[in-house]
CSV table of C-alpha atoms in Angstrom, one decimal:
chain,number,residue,atom,x,y,z
A,1,MET,CA,0.1,-0.4,0.2
A,2,LYS,CA,1.3,3.6,-1.2
A,3,PHE,CA,1.0,6.7,1.3
A,4,ASN,CA,0.9,10.2,0.3
A,5,ARG,CA,0.3,11.9,4.1
A,6,ILE,CA,1.0,10.2,7.5
A,7,ALA,CA,0.1,11.4,10.8
A,8,LEU,CA,2.0,10.7,13.4
A,9,ILE,CA,-0.7,11.5,16.9
A,10,MET,CA,1.8,11.4,20.0
A,11,ALA,CA,1.0,12.2,23.9
A,12,MET,CA,4.2,13.6,25.1
A,13,GLU,CA,6.4,16.7,23.9
A,14,ASP,CA,9.5,14.3,24.9
A,15,GLU,CA,8.5,11.5,23.3
A,16,ALA,CA,8.2,13.3,20.2
A,17,LYS,CA,11.6,15.5,20.3
A,18,PRO,CA,13.5,13.4,18.7
A,19,ILE,CA,11.5,12.7,15.6
A,20,ILE,CA,10.8,16.1,15.5
A,21,GLN,CA,14.2,16.6,15.4
A,22,GLU,CA,15.5,13.5,12.9
A,23,LEU,CA,12.7,14.2,10.1
A,24,GLY,CA,13.2,18.2,10.5
A,25,LEU,CA,9.7,18.6,10.8
A,26,ASP,CA,8.4,22.7,11.6
A,27,HIS,CA,6.6,24.1,14.5
A,28,LYS,CA,3.2,25.7,13.2
A,29,GLY,CA,1.6,26.2,16.3
A,30,LYS,CA,-1.6,25.1,17.6
A,31,LEU,CA,-3.4,22.4,15.3
A,32,ILE,CA,-6.8,24.1,16.1
A,33,SER,CA,-7.3,27.4,18.3
A,34,PRO,CA,-8.2,26.5,21.2
A,35,LEU,CA,-7.8,23.4,21.6
A,36,PRO,CA,-4.1,22.1,23.1
A,37,MET,CA,-2.5,20.2,20.4
A,38,GLU,CA,0.9,21.2,18.9
A,39,TYR,CA,1.0,20.7,15.2
A,40,TYR,CA,4.2,19.7,13.1
A,41,GLU,CA,4.9,19.3,9.7
A,42,GLY,CA,7.2,18.3,7.1
A,43,THR,CA,7.8,16.0,4.4
A,44,PHE,CA,9.9,12.9,3.7
A,45,ASN,CA,10.8,12.1,0.0
A,46,ASP,CA,7.1,12.7,-1.7
A,47,LEU,CA,5.6,11.9,1.6
A,48,LYS,CA,4.2,14.6,3.8
A,49,ILE,CA,4.2,14.2,7.5
A,50,ASP,CA,2.5,15.6,10.1
A,51,LEU,CA,3.1,15.3,13.8
A,52,ILE,CA,0.6,16.1,16.4
A,53,THR,CA,1.2,15.9,20.2
A,54,SER,CA,-1.7,16.7,22.9
A,55,GLY,CA,-0.2,19.6,24.0
A,56,LYS,CA,-0.2,21.2,27.5
A,57,CYS,CA,-2.5,21.2,30.5
A,58,ASP,CA,-2.4,25.0,31.2
A,59,ARG,CA,-4.1,24.2,34.9
A,60,PHE,CA,-1.5,21.0,35.8
A,61,ASN,CA,1.4,22.0,34.1
A,62,VAL,CA,1.7,18.6,32.2
A,63,ASP,CA,1.5,17.0,29.1
A,64,HIS,CA,-2.1,15.7,28.1
A,65,ILE,CA,-1.8,12.1,28.0
A,66,GLY,CA,-4.1,9.3,28.0
A,67,PRO,CA,-7.6,8.2,26.1
A,68,GLN,CA,-9.5,11.4,26.3
A,69,ALA,CA,-7.0,13.8,24.9
A,70,ALA,CA,-6.2,10.8,22.2
A,71,ILE,CA,-9.5,10.8,21.4
A,72,LEU,CA,-9.3,14.8,20.5
A,73,ASN,CA,-6.2,14.6,18.9
A,74,ALA,CA,-7.3,12.2,16.5
A,75,ALA,CA,-10.4,13.7,15.9
A,76,SER,CA,-8.8,16.9,15.2
A,77,ALA,CA,-6.1,15.8,13.2
A,78,ILE,CA,-8.5,13.9,11.1
A,79,GLY,CA,-10.6,16.7,10.4
A,80,ARG,CA,-7.8,18.9,9.6
A,81,LEU,CA,-5.4,17.0,8.0
A,82,ARG,CA,-7.3,14.2,6.1
A,83,PRO,CA,-4.3,11.8,6.3
A,84,ASP,CA,-4.1,8.2,4.6
A,85,LEU,CA,-2.1,6.7,7.4
A,86,ILE,CA,-2.1,7.3,11.1
A,87,ILE,CA,0.6,5.7,13.2
A,88,ASN,CA,0.9,6.2,17.2
A,89,PRO,CA,4.4,6.1,18.2
A,90,GLY,CA,4.9,6.6,22.2
A,91,THR,CA,6.4,4.7,25.0
A,92,ALA,CA,4.7,1.8,26.9
A,93,GLY,CA,5.2,-1.0,29.5
A,94,GLY,CA,6.2,-4.4,28.6
A,95,PHE,CA,5.5,-7.6,30.0
A,96,VAL,CA,8.9,-10.3,30.9
A,97,GLN,CA,5.8,-12.9,30.9
A,98,ALA,CA,6.0,-12.0,27.1
A,99,GLY,CA,9.2,-11.7,26.6
A,100,GLY,CA,9.5,-8.2,26.7
A,101,GLU,CA,12.3,-6.1,27.2
A,102,ILE,CA,12.8,-2.4,28.2
A,103,GLY,CA,13.8,-0.5,25.0
A,104,ASP,CA,11.9,-3.1,23.0
A,105,VAL,CA,9.8,-1.9,19.7
A,106,TYR,CA,6.7,-3.1,19.1
A,107,LEU,CA,4.1,-2.8,15.8
A,108,SER,CA,0.4,-3.1,17.0
A,109,TYR,CA,-0.7,-6.6,15.6
A,110,PRO,CA,-3.6,-8.0,15.1
A,111,MET,CA,-5.2,-5.6,17.2
A,112,ILE,CA,-5.8,-3.1,20.0
A,113,CYS,CA,-8.1,-3.5,23.0
A,114,TYR,CA,-9.0,-1.5,26.2
A,115,HIS,CA,-8.1,-3.3,29.9
A,116,ASP,CA,-10.0,-1.0,32.1
A,117,ARG,CA,-13.7,-0.4,30.3
A,118,ARG,CA,-15.9,-3.0,31.9
A,119,ILE,CA,-19.4,-2.7,31.3
A,120,PRO,CA,-20.6,-6.4,31.8
A,121,ILE,CA,-23.8,-6.6,30.0
A,122,PRO,CA,-24.3,-8.6,26.6
A,123,GLY,CA,-22.8,-6.6,23.9
A,124,PHE,CA,-21.4,-3.9,25.9
A,125,ASP,CA,-18.7,-6.2,27.5
A,126,ALA,CA,-17.3,-6.8,24.0
A,127,TYR,CA,-17.9,-3.2,23.2
A,128,GLY,CA,-15.8,-1.7,26.3
A,129,VAL,CA,-12.7,-4.1,25.2
A,130,GLY,CA,-13.0,-2.6,21.6
A,131,SER,CA,-10.6,-5.3,20.1
A,132,TYR,CA,-10.2,-2.8,17.4
A,133,TYR,CA,-8.2,-4.3,14.3
A,134,CYS,CA,-5.1,-2.4,13.1
A,135,TYR,CA,-3.4,-1.9,9.6
A,136,ASP,CA,-1.3,-5.5,9.1
A,137,THR,CA,2.1,-4.6,10.5
A,138,ARG,CA,3.7,-8.6,9.8
A,139,GLU,CA,5.5,-7.4,6.8
A,140,LEU,CA,7.0,-4.5,8.2
A,141,ALA,CA,7.7,-5.6,11.2
A,142,LYS,CA,9.5,-8.5,9.5
A,143,ASP,CA,11.4,-6.5,7.2
A,144,LEU,CA,12.8,-4.4,10.0
A,145,ASN,CA,13.2,-6.9,12.5
A,146,LEU,CA,10.7,-5.1,15.2
A,147,LYS,CA,8.4,-7.2,17.2
A,148,THR,CA,4.6,-7.4,16.9
A,149,GLY,CA,1.6,-8.0,19.4
A,150,ILE,CA,-1.6,-6.9,20.9
A,151,VAL,CA,-1.7,-3.4,22.7
A,152,SER,CA,-3.3,-2.8,25.5
A,153,THR,CA,-4.7,0.8,26.4
A,154,GLY,CA,-5.9,2.1,29.9
A,155,SER,CA,-6.4,5.5,31.6
A,156,SER,CA,-3.7,4.5,34.3
A,157,LEU,CA,-0.1,4.3,34.7
A,158,ASP,CA,-0.3,1.9,37.0
A,159,TYR,CA,-3.2,-1.3,36.8
A,160,THR,CA,-5.1,-3.0,39.0
A,161,ASP,CA,-5.8,-6.9,38.8
A,162,LYS,CA,-8.7,-6.6,37.2
A,163,ASP,CA,-6.5,-4.5,34.4
A,164,LEU,CA,-4.3,-7.6,34.3
A,165,ASP,CA,-6.6,-10.2,34.4
A,166,LEU,CA,-8.0,-8.3,31.1
A,167,ILE,CA,-4.6,-8.3,29.6
A,168,LYS,CA,-4.2,-12.0,30.1
A,169,SER,CA,-7.4,-12.6,28.3
A,170,TYR,CA,-6.8,-11.4,25.2
A,171,GLY,CA,-3.0,-11.6,24.8
A,172,GLY,CA,-1.8,-8.1,25.2
A,173,VAL,CA,1.8,-7.9,25.3
A,174,VAL,CA,2.3,-3.9,25.8
A,175,LYS,CA,0.3,-1.3,27.7
A,176,GLU,CA,0.1,2.1,27.4
A,177,MET,CA,-2.5,5.0,27.4
A,178,GLU,CA,-3.9,6.2,23.9
A,179,ALA,CA,-3.8,3.6,21.0
A,180,ALA,CA,-7.2,2.2,21.3
A,181,SER,CA,-8.6,5.6,21.5
A,182,ILE,CA,-6.8,6.6,17.8
A,183,ALA,CA,-7.8,3.0,16.5
A,184,TRP,CA,-11.3,3.7,17.2
A,185,VAL,CA,-11.5,7.3,15.6
A,186,ALA,CA,-9.1,6.3,12.6
A,187,ASP,CA,-11.3,3.2,12.2
A,188,LEU,CA,-14.9,5.4,12.1
A,189,TYR,CA,-13.2,7.3,9.1
A,190,LYS,CA,-11.9,3.8,7.9
A,191,ILE,CA,-8.2,5.4,7.8
A,192,PRO,CA,-5.4,2.2,8.7
A,193,PHE,CA,-3.8,2.9,11.7
A,194,PHE,CA,-1.1,1.2,13.7
A,195,ALA,CA,0.9,2.0,17.2
A,196,VAL,CA,4.3,2.1,17.6
A,197,LYS,CA,5.2,1.3,21.3
A,198,SER,CA,8.9,1.3,22.7
A,199,ILE,CA,9.2,-0.1,26.2
A,200,THR,CA,10.1,2.0,29.1
A,201,ASP,CA,9.2,-0.1,31.7
A,202,LEU,CA,8.1,-4.0,32.9
A,203,VAL,CA,4.9,-4.1,34.4
A,204,ASP,CA,5.1,-7.9,35.6
A,205,ASN,CA,8.5,-7.0,37.9
A,206,SER,CA,8.8,-5.5,41.0
A,207,THR,CA,9.5,-1.6,40.2
A,208,PRO,CA,6.7,0.5,40.1
A,209,THR,CA,6.2,1.7,36.8
A,210,GLU,CA,6.4,5.1,37.4
A,211,GLU,CA,10.2,5.0,38.7
A,212,GLU,CA,10.8,2.7,35.5
A,213,PHE,CA,9.0,5.0,33.4
A,214,LEU,CA,10.7,7.9,34.5
A,215,LYS,CA,14.0,6.6,34.4
A,216,ASN,CA,13.4,5.1,30.8
A,217,LEU,CA,11.6,8.0,28.9
A,218,THR,CA,14.8,9.5,27.1
A,219,SER,CA,16.5,6.4,26.0
A,220,ALA,CA,13.0,4.7,25.1
A,221,SER,CA,12.0,7.8,23.3
A,222,ILE,CA,15.1,7.7,21.5
A,223,SER,CA,15.0,3.9,20.3
A,224,LEU,CA,11.6,4.9,19.5
A,225,SER,CA,12.8,7.8,17.3
A,226,ARG,CA,14.9,5.6,15.6
A,227,GLU,CA,12.2,3.0,14.5
A,228,VAL,CA,9.8,5.7,13.5
A,229,VAL,CA,12.2,7.3,11.1
A,230,ARG,CA,13.4,3.7,9.8
A,231,ILE,CA,9.2,2.8,9.2
A,232,ILE,CA,9.0,6.3,7.3
A,233,LYS,CA,12.0,5.6,5.4
A,234,TYR,CA,10.5,1.9,4.4
A,235,LEU,CA,6.8,3.4,3.6
A,236,ALA,CA,8.1,5.9,1.7
A,237,GLY,CA,9.8,3.2,-0.6
B,7,MET,CA,-26.6,34.6,32.8
B,8,LYS,CA,-29.0,34.4,29.8
B,9,PHE,CA,-28.6,31.5,27.4
B,10,ASN,CA,-29.6,31.8,23.6
B,11,ARG,CA,-28.1,27.9,22.8
B,12,ILE,CA,-28.1,25.0,24.5
B,13,ALA,CA,-26.8,21.4,23.8
B,14,LEU,CA,-27.9,18.5,25.6
B,15,ILE,CA,-24.9,16.1,25.1
B,16,MET,CA,-26.1,12.6,25.9
B,17,ALA,CA,-24.7,8.9,25.6
B,18,MET,CA,-27.7,6.2,24.8
B,19,GLU,CA,-30.7,6.7,22.8
B,20,ASP,CA,-32.7,5.1,25.7
B,21,GLU,CA,-31.9,7.6,28.0
B,22,ALA,CA,-32.4,10.5,25.3
B,23,LYS,CA,-35.9,9.2,24.0
B,24,PRO,CA,-38.3,10.8,26.6
B,25,ILE,CA,-36.2,14.5,26.4
B,26,ILE,CA,-36.6,14.2,22.8
B,27,GLN,CA,-40.0,13.2,23.2
B,28,GLU,CA,-40.9,15.8,25.8
B,29,LEU,CA,-39.4,19.0,24.2
B,30,GLY,CA,-40.5,17.5,20.3
B,31,LEU,CA,-36.9,17.6,18.6
B,32,ASP,CA,-36.8,17.3,15.3
B,33,HIS,CA,-34.1,14.0,14.2
B,34,LYS,CA,-31.4,15.3,11.5
B,35,GLY,CA,-29.5,12.5,11.0
B,36,LYS,CA,-25.9,12.3,11.7
B,37,LEU,CA,-24.4,15.2,13.4
B,38,ILE,CA,-21.2,14.6,11.0
B,39,SER,CA,-20.7,11.9,8.8
B,40,PRO,CA,-19.3,9.3,9.1
B,41,LEU,CA,-19.1,9.7,12.8
B,42,PRO,CA,-21.8,8.0,14.8
B,43,MET,CA,-23.6,11.0,16.5
B,44,GLU,CA,-27.0,11.5,16.0
B,45,TYR,CA,-28.5,15.0,16.2
B,46,TYR,CA,-31.8,16.3,17.3
B,47,GLU,CA,-32.9,19.7,16.9
B,48,GLY,CA,-35.7,22.3,18.4
B,49,THR,CA,-36.6,25.2,20.4
B,50,PHE,CA,-37.9,26.2,23.5
B,51,ASN,CA,-39.5,29.8,23.8
B,52,ASP,CA,-36.3,32.0,22.4
B,53,LEU,CA,-34.0,28.8,23.1
B,54,LYS,CA,-32.4,26.8,20.4
B,55,ILE,CA,-31.7,23.4,22.5
B,56,ASP,CA,-29.7,20.8,20.2
B,57,LEU,CA,-29.4,17.2,21.7
B,58,ILE,CA,-26.8,14.6,20.4
B,59,THR,CA,-26.8,11.3,21.3
B,60,SER,CA,-23.3,9.6,20.8
B,61,GLY,CA,-24.9,7.3,18.4
B,62,LYS,CA,-24.8,3.3,17.8
B,63,CYS,CA,-21.6,1.0,17.4
B,64,ASP,CA,-22.3,-0.9,14.4
B,65,ARG,CA,-19.8,-3.6,15.3
B,66,PHE,CA,-21.4,-4.3,18.3
B,67,ASN,CA,-24.7,-3.2,18.1
B,68,VAL,CA,-24.8,-1.1,21.4
B,69,ASP,CA,-24.7,2.5,21.9
B,70,HIS,CA,-21.6,4.3,22.2
B,71,ILE,CA,-21.0,5.1,26.0
B,72,GLY,CA,-18.2,6.1,27.9
B,73,PRO,CA,-15.2,8.4,28.6
B,74,GLN,CA,-14.2,8.3,24.9
B,75,ALA,CA,-17.2,8.6,23.0
B,76,ALA,CA,-18.5,11.5,24.7
B,77,ILE,CA,-15.1,13.4,23.8
B,78,LEU,CA,-15.7,13.2,20.0
B,79,ASN,CA,-19.6,13.7,20.8
B,80,ALA,CA,-18.3,17.1,22.6
B,81,ALA,CA,-15.8,18.1,20.3
B,82,SER,CA,-18.1,17.4,17.4
B,83,ALA,CA,-20.7,19.4,18.7
B,84,ILE,CA,-19.1,22.0,20.0
B,85,GLY,CA,-17.3,22.2,16.2
B,86,ARG,CA,-20.2,22.3,14.3
B,87,LEU,CA,-22.9,24.0,16.8
B,88,ARG,CA,-21.4,26.7,19.0
B,89,PRO,CA,-23.6,26.4,22.1
B,90,ASP,CA,-23.5,28.8,24.9
B,91,LEU,CA,-24.3,26.1,27.2
B,92,ILE,CA,-23.3,22.3,27.6
B,93,ILE,CA,-25.5,20.2,29.7
B,94,ASN,CA,-24.8,16.5,30.0
B,95,PRO,CA,-27.9,14.7,31.4
B,96,GLY,CA,-27.8,10.9,31.7
B,97,THR,CA,-27.9,7.9,34.3
B,98,ALA,CA,-25.6,7.3,36.9
B,99,GLY,CA,-24.8,5.2,40.0
B,100,GLY,CA,-25.5,6.9,44.0
B,101,PHE,CA,-24.2,6.2,47.2
B,102,VAL,CA,-26.3,4.8,50.1
B,103,GLN,CA,-23.7,6.5,52.4
B,104,ALA,CA,-24.1,10.1,50.7
B,105,GLY,CA,-27.8,9.5,51.2
B,106,GLY,CA,-28.3,8.8,47.6
B,107,GLU,CA,-31.9,7.2,46.3
B,108,ILE,CA,-32.7,5.6,43.4
B,109,GLY,CA,-34.9,8.2,41.5
B,110,ASP,CA,-32.6,11.0,42.5
B,111,VAL,CA,-32.0,13.6,40.4
B,112,TYR,CA,-28.2,15.3,40.9
B,113,LEU,CA,-26.8,18.4,39.6
B,114,SER,CA,-23.0,18.6,39.3
B,115,TYR,CA,-21.3,20.8,41.7
B,116,PRO,CA,-18.7,22.0,42.3
B,117,MET,CA,-17.2,20.0,40.2
B,118,ILE,CA,-16.3,16.2,38.1
B,119,CYS,CA,-13.5,14.2,38.4
B,120,TYR,CA,-12.4,10.8,37.2
B,121,HIS,CA,-12.1,7.9,39.5
B,122,ASP,CA,-9.6,5.6,36.9
B,123,ARG,CA,-6.9,7.6,35.8
B,124,ARG,CA,-4.1,7.2,38.1
B,125,ILE,CA,-0.8,8.5,36.9
B,126,PRO,CA,1.3,8.3,40.3
B,127,ILE,CA,3.7,11.1,39.2
B,128,PRO,CA,3.6,14.6,40.6
B,129,GLY,CA,1.2,16.6,38.5
B,130,PHE,CA,0.2,13.9,36.2
B,131,ASP,CA,-1.8,12.4,39.4
B,132,ALA,CA,-3.8,15.9,40.1
B,133,TYR,CA,-4.4,15.7,35.9
B,134,GLY,CA,-5.6,12.2,36.2
B,135,VAL,CA,-8.3,13.4,38.8
B,136,GLY,CA,-9.1,16.6,36.5
B,137,SER,CA,-11.4,18.2,38.9
B,138,TYR,CA,-13.2,20.0,36.3
B,139,TYR,CA,-14.9,23.0,37.9
B,140,CYS,CA,-18.5,23.4,36.6
B,141,TYR,CA,-21.4,25.9,36.2
B,142,ASP,CA,-22.8,27.6,39.4
B,143,THR,CA,-25.7,25.1,39.7
B,144,ARG,CA,-26.7,25.6,43.4
B,145,GLU,CA,-29.7,28.3,42.7
B,146,LEU,CA,-31.2,25.9,39.9
B,147,ALA,CA,-31.2,23.2,42.5
B,148,LYS,CA,-32.7,25.2,45.2
B,149,ASP,CA,-35.3,26.3,42.8
B,150,LEU,CA,-35.9,23.2,41.5
B,151,ASN,CA,-35.3,20.8,44.7
B,152,LEU,CA,-32.6,18.9,43.1
B,153,LYS,CA,-29.7,17.7,44.8
B,154,THR,CA,-25.8,18.8,43.8
B,155,GLY,CA,-22.6,16.8,44.3
B,156,ILE,CA,-19.5,15.6,43.1
B,157,VAL,CA,-19.9,13.7,39.9
B,158,SER,CA,-17.2,11.1,38.9
B,159,THR,CA,-16.7,9.8,35.7
B,160,GLY,CA,-15.2,6.3,34.8
B,161,SER,CA,-14.4,4.2,31.9
B,162,SER,CA,-16.5,1.0,33.7
B,163,LEU,CA,-19.6,0.1,34.7
B,164,ASP,CA,-18.6,-1.7,37.5
B,165,TYR,CA,-15.6,-0.8,40.0
B,166,THR,CA,-12.6,-1.5,41.8
B,167,ASP,CA,-11.3,-0.9,44.9
B,168,LYS,CA,-9.0,1.7,43.9
B,169,ASP,CA,-12.0,3.6,42.0
B,170,LEU,CA,-13.5,3.2,45.2
B,171,ASP,CA,-11.0,4.7,47.5
B,172,LEU,CA,-10.6,8.0,44.7
B,173,ILE,CA,-14.3,8.7,45.0
B,174,LYS,CA,-14.4,8.6,48.3
B,175,SER,CA,-11.1,11.0,48.5
B,176,TYR,CA,-12.6,13.7,46.8
B,177,GLY,CA,-16.1,13.4,48.5
B,178,GLY,CA,-18.0,11.9,44.9
B,179,VAL,CA,-22.3,11.2,45.2
B,180,VAL,CA,-22.5,10.4,41.7
B,181,LYS,CA,-20.7,7.6,39.5
B,182,GLU,CA,-21.2,7.5,36.1
B,183,MET,CA,-19.0,7.3,32.8
B,184,GLU,CA,-19.2,10.7,30.5
B,185,ALA,CA,-19.4,13.7,32.8
B,186,ALA,CA,-16.0,14.7,33.1
B,187,SER,CA,-14.7,14.2,29.4
B,188,ILE,CA,-17.7,16.5,28.0
B,189,ALA,CA,-16.3,19.0,31.1
B,190,TRP,CA,-12.7,18.9,29.9
B,191,VAL,CA,-13.8,19.4,26.1
B,192,ALA,CA,-16.1,22.2,27.7
B,193,ASP,CA,-13.5,23.8,29.6
B,194,LEU,CA,-10.7,24.2,26.8
B,195,TYR,CA,-13.9,26.2,24.7
B,196,LYS,CA,-14.6,28.1,27.5
B,197,ILE,CA,-18.4,27.0,27.7
B,198,PRO,CA,-20.0,26.6,30.9
B,199,PHE,CA,-20.9,23.0,31.4
B,200,PHE,CA,-23.2,21.0,34.0
B,201,ALA,CA,-24.1,17.9,34.3
B,202,VAL,CA,-27.7,16.3,35.5
B,203,LYS,CA,-27.7,12.7,36.8
B,204,SER,CA,-30.7,10.3,37.7
B,205,ILE,CA,-29.8,7.6,39.8
B,206,THR,CA,-30.4,4.3,38.3
B,207,ASP,CA,-28.6,2.0,41.1
B,208,LEU,CA,-26.7,2.0,44.1
B,209,VAL,CA,-23.2,1.6,44.1
B,210,ASP,CA,-22.3,0.5,47.9
B,211,ASN,CA,-25.3,-1.7,48.2
B,212,SER,CA,-25.1,-5.4,47.6
B,213,THR,CA,-27.0,-5.8,44.0
B,214,PRO,CA,-24.5,-6.0,41.1
B,215,THR,CA,-24.9,-2.3,39.4
B,216,GLU,CA,-25.7,-4.1,35.8
B,217,GLU,CA,-29.0,-5.8,37.4
B,218,GLU,CA,-30.3,-2.4,38.7
B,219,PHE,CA,-28.9,-0.3,36.0
B,220,LEU,CA,-31.0,-2.1,33.4
B,221,LYS,CA,-33.8,-2.9,36.0
B,222,ASN,CA,-34.6,1.1,36.5
B,223,LEU,CA,-33.0,2.6,33.2
B,224,THR,CA,-36.2,3.2,32.0
B,225,SER,CA,-38.1,5.1,35.2
B,226,ALA,CA,-34.7,6.6,35.7
B,227,SER,CA,-34.8,8.0,32.1
B,228,ILE,CA,-38.4,9.3,32.6
B,229,SER,CA,-37.6,11.3,35.7
B,230,LEU,CA,-34.5,12.3,34.0
B,231,SER,CA,-36.8,14.0,31.1
B,232,ARG,CA,-39.0,15.8,33.4
B,233,GLU,CA,-36.4,17.5,35.3
B,234,VAL,CA,-34.4,18.6,32.2
B,235,VAL,CA,-37.4,19.8,30.9
B,236,ARG,CA,-37.9,21.6,34.4
B,237,ILE,CA,-34.3,23.2,33.7
B,238,ILE,CA,-34.7,24.2,30.1
B,239,LYS,CA,-38.0,26.1,31.1
B,240,TYR,CA,-35.9,27.5,34.2
B,241,LEU,CA,-33.1,28.6,31.7
B,242,ALA,CA,-35.5,29.9,29.2
B,243,GLY,CA,-36.7,32.0,32.0
């Protein structure tokens, strides 16, 4: 499949910085005023590249992260930019039990689920999990020597036992906070979508997620950038 | 404060039906194609009334409920309709310990929080809870003999111990699945917002939420409609 315009939809500015630098993207200000999303654009060969971060929360002075901001980011980016492929690069937690290691980079496949939308009414239970199909990344992963797996999204950086039970039930190997939300909006518009996730921490070891996350955010963002640039080169043909 | 155009942003069609009938709103089809939201419009005296439900999920054949769909609904409704007041009517869980009873109707005040966005990093922890301020509903509640309280939003119909701990920490008395998301988008656009929540079930009794919810959805939606119409009449002056 040949693409003309790729939107990279991202949460945190620190995750995005190395990609913005590597691809030489220009900061164009806010995507849509008065919304917080920051818009960067550029080209790679014949490929138009848009990168949108969810921007900063003025009140708490932190980046907008999580599923709610991701929905607003994706809907605004699609409305204004009409990309023909959406990629969500970001950092994430991995699982020792699934062979995950810090620094690994995963492509989502075959689907992206929610692990904290429990609605125990028939029909709504499956709706809550979502199970959004994503772009078939298997060839891309094979050619670039990356892992693939089911990405699992939730609103919290930590987890409850119920979260882990759900992740286990569908075989999730990457835990993060945005991909399923972007997958849903992309699916409504029938735009191909996949996530690229760089592992900052291991969910099923003894160190609290937040400690490992902060310690490894910079290095994981650099690995993420390296792989995103390889993916863009590959897609640009 | 005098309003000219009020948007009622709602999740489920069954919750909205009695309001649509009572106010005699016309179905105008989808709000924005290809998004799922259904758009109804009408007037009450000089007041323009828009009602938008989040529409149906074709894949699982259920209504779009929860924070993600609420973000998309609110952002789309504001983008297209530019209301000067947003109200989120809906059904919710109450708490026996807070004096809640099935059939009670609450107005949100003074704020709306999330109980399932745990991000244990300084700054992000408060961001996760959100604590969105809402329109001062105290006079309205007093004049219409309604309760007020802190509304708490999460992605699940059921709850974990961590959810309940957080709700207790900020004194939440109403548990539901959309209000904080709509509050955030309304706040970004500086549009006044409040929620109106009719209690279908009591979180802190022994009956599972889903059983009580389904049993009381119709009667709670009728109470909700009655109070929403009273509120509209009051605001129309």
